[in-house]
Amino acid sequence: MRIEIDGLNVFYMDQGPERPGAFDETVLLLHGWGASSSLYRSIIDRLSVRRRVIAPDFPGFGETAEPDRPWEVRDFADFTLKLIDRLGVEKVMLLGHSHGGRVALDIAARDELPFTLTRMVLMDAAGILPRKTLRQKLRQRQYKIARTILSWKPVRALYPDALENLRRSHGSADYQNASPLMRQTLVKVVNTSMEWAMPRVTVPTLLLWGEDDTATPISDGERMEQLIPGSGLARIPGAGHFCYVDRWPQVARVLDAFLDGGNE
């Protein structure tokens, strides 16, 4: 399905049961960086048996065009709030994976929302900034110096490919695969700590984590459990950053238990 928000033609999935009264609580699924709603088909199909599930493609991902400028975490959250308003949803459970977890935290921390936030699931969520080692700090400083030098016009004229080669050698896979505008967005969001938002969360929150996650390690989940009041951490053995792909039966059981034990 498609909807226009601030001039952007947005693709989203909207799936749920047809029986009357089934839409009392809507699950809003917020995907991770470099992904799209289609990657979460197993979750959407599972949860939509008894609930309405809405899963948008964030601007710059999947079938939704890029924004007109680099976005920050708050821009993604504002976009999500506008989507909820346009679709007329009154009760929302947020489910955020990876980057979607950052966005969910920004929303959950706000003082006033135009809907009722019932609960939240953060799955291998981003938002804890890693502490850099001395070696990493030195490497980052060397990169910045080299980038400045290679950006000078005379140097770029002599070595036109050098700057891009430098970026490729230092950037992550997500950075390499992104457009120039989305690279700027990525730099903004990955350097944003969401720890300020965590103590402000007031709804029941499930933290669902792959024990072998290397992108957002299990220590991030442990930290979030400390900072988010009343939250609980469910560890998925043998699973990485996409825990629902690596160990879907276990993840499905945990989600069912959390959903069936809360608001219906």
CSV table of C-alpha atoms in Angstrom, one decimal:
chain,number,residue,atom,x,y,z
A,1,MET,CA,0.0,0.0,0.0
A,2,ARG,CA,1.1,3.6,-0.5
A,3,ILE,CA,0.5,6.9,1.2
A,4,GLU,CA,2.0,10.4,0.7
A,5,ILE,CA,3.7,12.0,3.7
A,6,ASP,CA,5.4,15.4,3.3
A,7,GLY,CA,5.7,14.9,-0.4
A,8,LEU,CA,7.2,11.4,-0.1
A,9,ASN,CA,5.4,8.5,-1.7
A,10,VAL,CA,5.6,5.9,1.2
A,11,PHE,CA,5.2,2.2,0.8
A,12,TYR,CA,3.9,0.3,3.8
A,13,MET,CA,2.3,-3.1,4.6
A,14,ASP,CA,-1.0,-3.2,6.4
A,15,GLN,CA,-2.1,-6.7,7.4
A,16,GLY,CA,-4.5,-8.1,10.0
A,17,PRO,CA,-7.6,-10.2,10.8
A,18,GLU,CA,-11.0,-9.2,9.3
A,19,ARG,CA,-13.1,-10.0,12.4
A,20,PRO,CA,-14.7,-6.9,14.1
A,21,GLY,CA,-12.7,-5.5,17.1
A,22,ALA,CA,-9.4,-7.0,15.9
A,23,PHE,CA,-7.7,-3.6,15.6
A,24,ASP,CA,-7.8,-2.5,19.2
A,25,GLU,CA,-4.0,-2.7,19.4
A,26,THR,CA,-1.9,-2.1,16.2
A,27,VAL,CA,1.6,-3.3,16.0
A,28,LEU,CA,3.9,-0.8,14.2
A,29,LEU,CA,7.0,-2.6,12.9
A,30,LEU,CA,10.0,-0.4,12.4
A,31,HIS,CA,12.8,-2.0,10.3
A,32,GLY,CA,16.6,-1.8,10.6
A,33,TRP,CA,19.1,0.1,8.6
A,34,GLY,CA,19.6,-1.3,5.0
A,35,ALA,CA,16.4,-3.4,5.3
A,36,SER,CA,12.8,-2.9,4.4
A,37,SER,CA,9.4,-4.2,5.6
A,38,SER,CA,9.6,-7.2,3.3
A,39,LEU,CA,12.4,-8.7,5.4
A,40,TYR,CA,10.1,-9.1,8.3
A,41,ARG,CA,7.5,-11.2,6.6
A,42,SER,CA,7.6,-14.0,9.2
A,43,ILE,CA,6.9,-11.5,12.1
A,44,ILE,CA,4.2,-9.8,10.1
A,45,ASP,CA,2.4,-13.0,9.3
A,46,ARG,CA,2.7,-14.3,12.8
A,47,LEU,CA,1.4,-11.2,14.6
A,48,SER,CA,-1.3,-10.3,12.1
A,49,VAL,CA,-3.3,-13.4,12.9
A,50,ARG,CA,-4.9,-11.5,15.8
A,51,ARG,CA,-3.6,-7.9,15.4
A,52,ARG,CA,-3.3,-5.3,12.8
A,53,VAL,CA,0.3,-4.9,11.8
A,54,ILE,CA,1.6,-1.9,9.9
A,55,ALA,CA,5.2,-2.0,8.6
A,56,PRO,CA,6.4,1.0,6.6
A,57,ASP,CA,9.5,1.3,4.5
A,58,PHE,CA,11.4,4.2,6.0
A,59,PRO,CA,12.4,7.0,3.5
A,60,GLY,CA,15.5,5.9,1.7
A,61,PHE,CA,14.8,2.2,2.1
A,62,GLY,CA,12.8,-0.5,0.2
A,63,GLU,CA,10.1,1.1,-2.0
A,64,THR,CA,10.1,4.5,-0.4
A,65,ALA,CA,12.2,7.3,-1.9
A,66,GLU,CA,15.0,9.1,-0.1
A,67,PRO,CA,14.2,12.3,1.9
A,68,ASP,CA,15.4,15.6,0.5
A,69,ARG,CA,18.1,16.0,3.1
A,70,PRO,CA,20.1,13.9,5.6
A,71,TRP,CA,17.9,12.8,8.4
A,72,GLU,CA,18.5,12.4,12.1
A,73,VAL,CA,16.8,9.9,14.4
A,74,ARG,CA,14.2,12.5,15.4
A,75,ASP,CA,13.3,13.0,11.7
A,76,PHE,CA,12.5,9.3,11.4
A,77,ALA,CA,10.4,9.5,14.6
A,78,ASP,CA,8.5,12.5,13.3
A,79,PHE,CA,7.8,10.7,10.0
A,80,THR,CA,6.5,7.7,12.0
A,81,LEU,CA,4.2,9.8,14.0
A,82,LYS,CA,2.8,11.4,10.9
A,83,LEU,CA,2.2,7.9,9.4
A,84,ILE,CA,0.3,6.9,12.6
A,85,ASP,CA,-1.8,10.0,12.4
A,86,ARG,CA,-2.6,9.6,8.7
A,87,LEU,CA,-3.7,6.0,9.3
A,88,GLY,CA,-5.9,6.9,12.2
A,89,VAL,CA,-4.3,4.4,14.7
A,90,GLU,CA,-5.3,5.0,18.3
A,91,LYS,CA,-3.5,2.2,20.2
A,92,VAL,CA,0.1,1.3,19.2
A,93,MET,CA,2.6,-1.3,20.2
A,94,LEU,CA,6.0,-0.4,18.8
A,95,LEU,CA,8.3,-3.1,17.5
A,96,GLY,CA,11.7,-1.8,16.5
A,97,HIS,CA,14.6,-3.8,15.1
A,98,SER,CA,18.2,-2.3,15.1
A,99,HIS,CA,17.8,1.2,13.7
A,100,GLY,CA,14.0,0.9,14.2
A,101,GLY,CA,14.8,0.5,17.9
A,102,ARG,CA,16.4,4.0,17.9
A,103,VAL,CA,13.2,5.4,16.4
A,104,ALA,CA,10.9,3.6,18.8
A,105,LEU,CA,12.9,4.9,21.7
A,106,ASP,CA,12.6,8.5,20.5
A,107,ILE,CA,8.9,8.1,20.2
A,108,ALA,CA,8.4,6.3,23.5
A,109,ALA,CA,10.4,9.0,25.4
A,110,ARG,CA,8.1,11.9,24.3
A,111,ASP,CA,6.0,13.6,26.9
A,112,GLU,CA,2.8,13.6,24.7
A,113,LEU,CA,1.7,11.4,21.9
A,114,PRO,CA,-1.4,11.7,19.8
A,115,PHE,CA,-2.2,8.0,20.5
A,116,THR,CA,-1.9,5.5,23.3
A,117,LEU,CA,1.4,3.6,23.4
A,118,THR,CA,0.6,0.2,24.9
A,119,ARG,CA,4.0,-1.5,25.0
A,120,MET,CA,7.2,-1.9,23.1
A,121,VAL,CA,9.6,-4.6,21.7
A,122,LEU,CA,13.2,-3.7,21.0
A,123,MET,CA,14.9,-6.4,19.0
A,124,ASP,CA,18.7,-6.2,18.7
A,125,ALA,CA,18.1,-2.5,18.9
A,126,ALA,CA,20.6,0.3,18.3
A,127,GLY,CA,21.1,3.3,20.5
A,128,ILE,CA,24.0,2.4,22.8
A,129,LEU,CA,27.2,4.1,21.5
A,130,PRO,CA,30.3,1.8,21.8
A,131,ARG,CA,33.3,3.0,23.6
A,132,LYS,CA,36.2,3.4,21.3
A,133,THR,CA,39.6,2.0,22.1
A,134,LEU,CA,42.7,4.1,21.8
A,135,ARG,CA,43.6,2.3,18.6
A,136,GLN,CA,40.1,3.1,17.1
A,137,LYS,CA,40.4,6.7,18.1
A,138,LEU,CA,43.8,7.0,16.5
A,139,ARG,CA,42.5,5.3,13.3
A,140,GLN,CA,39.5,7.7,13.2
A,141,ARG,CA,41.8,10.7,13.6
A,142,GLN,CA,44.1,9.5,10.8
A,143,TYR,CA,41.1,8.9,8.6
A,144,LYS,CA,39.8,12.5,9.2
A,145,ILE,CA,43.2,14.0,8.4
A,146,ALA,CA,43.5,11.9,5.2
A,147,ARG,CA,39.9,12.8,4.2
A,148,THR,CA,40.7,16.5,4.6
A,149,ILE,CA,43.8,16.3,2.5
A,150,LEU,CA,42.2,14.3,-0.2
A,151,SER,CA,39.2,16.7,-0.3
A,152,TRP,CA,41.5,19.6,-1.4
A,153,LYS,CA,40.8,20.6,-5.0
A,154,PRO,CA,44.4,20.2,-6.3
A,155,VAL,CA,44.7,16.8,-4.7
A,156,ARG,CA,41.3,15.7,-6.0
A,157,ALA,CA,42.3,16.8,-9.5
A,158,LEU,CA,45.5,14.7,-9.3
A,159,TYR,CA,43.9,11.7,-7.6
A,160,PRO,CA,40.2,11.7,-8.4
A,161,ASP,CA,39.5,8.3,-7.0
A,162,ALA,CA,41.5,8.5,-3.9
A,163,LEU,CA,38.8,10.0,-1.6
A,164,GLU,CA,36.3,7.4,-2.6
A,165,ASN,CA,38.9,4.6,-2.1
A,166,LEU,CA,39.6,5.9,1.3
A,167,ARG,CA,35.9,5.9,2.2
A,168,ARG,CA,35.6,2.3,1.0
A,169,SER,CA,38.5,1.2,3.0
A,170,HIS,CA,37.1,2.7,6.2
A,171,GLY,CA,33.4,2.5,5.8
A,172,SER,CA,31.1,-0.3,6.9
A,173,ALA,CA,29.0,-2.4,4.5
A,174,ASP,CA,26.0,-0.2,5.3
A,175,TYR,CA,28.0,2.9,4.4
A,176,GLN,CA,29.3,1.4,1.2
A,177,ASN,CA,25.9,0.4,0.0
A,178,ALA,CA,24.2,3.7,0.8
A,179,SER,CA,23.8,6.7,-1.6
A,180,PRO,CA,25.7,9.9,-0.7
A,181,LEU,CA,22.7,11.4,1.0
A,182,MET,CA,21.9,8.2,3.0
A,183,ARG,CA,25.6,8.0,4.0
A,184,GLN,CA,25.2,11.4,5.6
A,185,THR,CA,22.1,10.1,7.4
A,186,LEU,CA,23.9,7.0,8.5
A,187,VAL,CA,26.7,9.0,10.1
A,188,LYS,CA,24.1,11.1,12.0
A,189,VAL,CA,22.1,8.2,13.4
A,190,VAL,CA,25.0,5.9,14.3
A,191,ASN,CA,26.6,8.7,16.3
A,192,THR,CA,23.3,9.4,18.2
A,193,SER,CA,23.1,7.9,21.7
A,194,MET,CA,19.6,7.0,22.8
A,195,GLU,CA,20.5,6.5,26.5
A,196,TRP,CA,18.8,9.8,27.4
A,197,ALA,CA,15.4,8.3,26.2
A,198,MET,CA,15.6,5.0,28.0
A,199,PRO,CA,14.7,6.1,31.6
A,200,ARG,CA,11.7,8.0,30.1
A,201,VAL,CA,10.0,4.9,28.8
A,202,THR,CA,6.9,4.2,30.8
A,203,VAL,CA,5.4,1.2,29.0
A,204,PRO,CA,6.2,-2.6,29.3
A,205,THR,CA,9.2,-3.3,27.2
A,206,LEU,CA,10.6,-6.5,25.9
A,207,LEU,CA,14.3,-6.6,24.9
A,208,LEU,CA,14.8,-9.4,22.4
A,209,TRP,CA,18.4,-10.2,21.6
A,210,GLY,CA,20.6,-12.6,19.8
A,211,GLU,CA,23.4,-13.7,22.1
A,212,ASP,CA,25.9,-13.8,19.2
A,213,ASP,CA,24.9,-10.3,17.8
A,214,THR,CA,28.1,-8.5,16.8
A,215,ALA,CA,26.4,-5.3,15.4
A,216,THR,CA,24.5,-4.5,18.6
A,217,PRO,CA,26.1,-6.9,21.1
A,218,ILE,CA,24.2,-8.5,24.0
A,219,SER,CA,25.9,-6.0,26.3
A,220,ASP,CA,23.8,-3.3,24.7
A,221,GLY,CA,20.7,-5.2,25.6
A,222,GLU,CA,21.9,-5.6,29.2
A,223,ARG,CA,22.5,-1.8,29.4
A,224,MET,CA,19.0,-1.1,28.1
A,225,GLU,CA,17.6,-3.4,30.7
A,226,GLN,CA,19.3,-1.3,33.3
A,227,LEU,CA,18.1,2.0,31.9
A,228,ILE,CA,14.5,1.2,30.8
A,229,PRO,CA,12.2,0.8,33.9
A,230,GLY,CA,10.4,-2.5,34.1
A,231,SER,CA,12.0,-3.9,31.0
A,232,GLY,CA,13.0,-7.6,30.5
A,233,LEU,CA,15.8,-9.1,28.4
A,234,ALA,CA,15.1,-12.3,26.5
A,235,ARG,CA,18.3,-13.9,25.2
A,236,ILE,CA,18.2,-16.0,22.0
A,237,PRO,CA,21.1,-18.5,22.0
A,238,GLY,CA,22.8,-19.1,18.7
A,239,ALA,CA,21.3,-16.0,17.1
A,240,GLY,CA,23.0,-12.9,15.7
A,241,HIS,CA,21.8,-9.5,14.8
A,242,PHE,CA,18.8,-10.9,12.9
A,243,CYS,CA,17.7,-13.1,15.7
A,244,TYR,CA,14.2,-13.7,14.2
A,245,VAL,CA,15.9,-15.1,11.1
A,246,ASP,CA,18.5,-17.2,12.9
A,247,ARG,CA,16.1,-18.7,15.5
A,248,TRP,CA,12.6,-17.9,14.4
A,249,PRO,CA,10.8,-20.6,16.5
A,250,GLN,CA,12.3,-19.3,19.7
A,251,VAL,CA,11.7,-15.7,18.8
A,252,ALA,CA,8.1,-16.5,17.9
A,253,ARG,CA,7.4,-18.1,21.3
A,254,VAL,CA,8.9,-15.2,23.2
A,255,LEU,CA,6.8,-12.7,21.1
A,256,ASP,CA,3.6,-14.8,21.7
A,257,ALA,CA,4.3,-14.9,25.5
A,258,PHE,CA,4.8,-11.2,25.7
A,259,LEU,CA,1.8,-10.3,23.6
A,260,ASP,CA,-0.6,-12.8,25.2
A,261,GLY,CA,0.5,-11.7,28.7
A,262,GLY,CA,-0.2,-8.0,28.1
A,263,ASN,CA,-2.9,-5.9,26.7
A,264,GLU,CA,-5.3,-7.6,24.4
